[in-house]
mmCIF file of C-alpha atoms in Angstrom:
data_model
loop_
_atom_site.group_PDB
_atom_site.id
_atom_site.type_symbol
_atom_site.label_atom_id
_atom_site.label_comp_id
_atom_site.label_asym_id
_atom_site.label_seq_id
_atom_site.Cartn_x
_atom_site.Cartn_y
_atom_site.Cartn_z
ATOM 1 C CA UNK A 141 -8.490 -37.409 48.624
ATOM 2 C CA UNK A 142 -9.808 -34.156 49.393
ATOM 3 C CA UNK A 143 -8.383 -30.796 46.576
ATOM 4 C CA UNK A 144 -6.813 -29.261 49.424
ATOM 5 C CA UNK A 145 -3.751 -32.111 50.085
ATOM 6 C CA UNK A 146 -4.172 -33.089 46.351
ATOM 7 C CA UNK A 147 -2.462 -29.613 46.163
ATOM 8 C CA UNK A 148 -0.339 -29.862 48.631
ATOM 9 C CA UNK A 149 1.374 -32.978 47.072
ATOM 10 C CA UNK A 150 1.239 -32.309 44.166
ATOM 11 C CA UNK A 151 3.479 -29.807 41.707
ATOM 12 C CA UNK A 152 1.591 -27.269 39.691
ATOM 13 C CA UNK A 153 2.933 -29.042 36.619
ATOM 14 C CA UNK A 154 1.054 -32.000 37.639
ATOM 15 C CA UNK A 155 -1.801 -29.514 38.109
ATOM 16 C CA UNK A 156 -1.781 -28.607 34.134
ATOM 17 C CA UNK A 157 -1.492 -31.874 33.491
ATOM 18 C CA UNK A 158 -4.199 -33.599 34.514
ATOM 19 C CA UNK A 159 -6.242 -30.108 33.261
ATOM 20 C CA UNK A 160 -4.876 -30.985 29.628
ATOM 21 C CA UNK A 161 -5.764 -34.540 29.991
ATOM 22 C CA UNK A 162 -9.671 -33.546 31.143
ATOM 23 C CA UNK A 163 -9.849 -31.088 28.350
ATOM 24 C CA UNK A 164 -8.438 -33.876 25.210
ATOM 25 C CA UNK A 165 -10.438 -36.673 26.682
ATOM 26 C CA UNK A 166 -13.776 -35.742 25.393
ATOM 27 C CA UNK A 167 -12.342 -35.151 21.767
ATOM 28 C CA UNK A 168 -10.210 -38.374 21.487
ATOM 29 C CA UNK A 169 -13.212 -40.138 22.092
ATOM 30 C CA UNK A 170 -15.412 -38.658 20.292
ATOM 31 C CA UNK A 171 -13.927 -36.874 16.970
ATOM 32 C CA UNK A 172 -12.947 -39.410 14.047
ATOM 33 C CA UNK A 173 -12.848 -42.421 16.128
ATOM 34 C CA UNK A 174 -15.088 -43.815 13.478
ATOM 35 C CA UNK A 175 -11.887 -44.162 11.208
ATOM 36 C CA UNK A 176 -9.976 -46.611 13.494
ATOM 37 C CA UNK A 177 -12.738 -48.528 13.512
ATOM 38 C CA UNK A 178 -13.695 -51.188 10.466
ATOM 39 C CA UNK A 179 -15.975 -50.479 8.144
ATOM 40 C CA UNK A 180 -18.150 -53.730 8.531
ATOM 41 C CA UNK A 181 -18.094 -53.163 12.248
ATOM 42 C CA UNK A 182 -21.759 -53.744 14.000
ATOM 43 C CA UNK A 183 -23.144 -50.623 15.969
#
């Protein structure tokens, strides 16, 4: 779907949204995800 009608159907609340997501994805993933792991977990 091109930006342009992604816009246009969309609210700018949805907008911030999905910007918030894309921003806290990277650090979920990567910052202390060691602790929900086990210990005796293979790499």
């Amino acid at each position: 779907m091109p930006f342009a009608a992604l816009a246009a159907a969309t609210t700018p609340t949805a907008h911030i949204g999905l910007g918030l997501a894309a921003v806290g994805r990277p650090g979920y993933i990567n910052l202390h995800r060691d602790r929900d792991l086990p210990a005796d977990r293979d790499p």
